[in-house]
């Protein structure tokens, strides 16, 4: 006769007490994604490295793709702090936009994360559209805000593509300061209100 008590089952979902927050899990996951790559990193490995139950990872992030998205978005948010970029002198906004993008992409670890397949591409696209483009539209206001914000994000997207994702020799050879000088006039024109046209 087996009198051994059954082992208690571990509850699913958010654990009781004060478990590690999603913000404390993200740096651990980031280190593993950098070390092993997206495909070789498992949620179980992240949970083990963070000292938490895998159910907590699923609770906070839903999936490995969700966790990876948070890793990249936290880094985007740190470097491309939209409130800070938009909150300064409007006259120097074009330069701040270029600096924010180059500060983020000059980071070697972020560039390694950005090349980890479609998951990284999706995150970058969503961040540019939902965070930067949407916030620019709100910031600029007026009847032509969407057109102006779209022009700005298109220029910055071109910077990302031709300097970092699929580098062309000339943009890649420029320093961030030189890139700011080159792109500031185009961004200033993109940000300027459009003149009304006669119907």
PDB file of C-alpha atoms in Angstrom, residues 5 41 79 104 118 121 148 180:
ATOM      1  CA  UNK A   5       1.132  11.839  -0.196  1.00  0.00           C
ATOM      2  CA  UNK A  41      16.359  30.007 -26.950  1.00  0.00           C
ATOM      3  CA  UNK A  79      17.015  54.630 -26.843  1.00  0.00           C
ATOM      4  CA  UNK A 104      19.690  52.790 -30.975  1.00  0.00           C
ATOM      5  CA  UNK A 118      11.024  37.751 -39.232  1.00  0.00           C
ATOM      6  CA  UNK A 121      11.458  42.631 -38.520  1.00  0.00           C
ATOM      7  CA  UNK A 148       4.003  64.864 -42.393  1.00  0.00           C
ATOM      8  CA  UNK A 180      22.427  64.136 -38.834  1.00  0.00           C
TER       9      UNK A 180
END
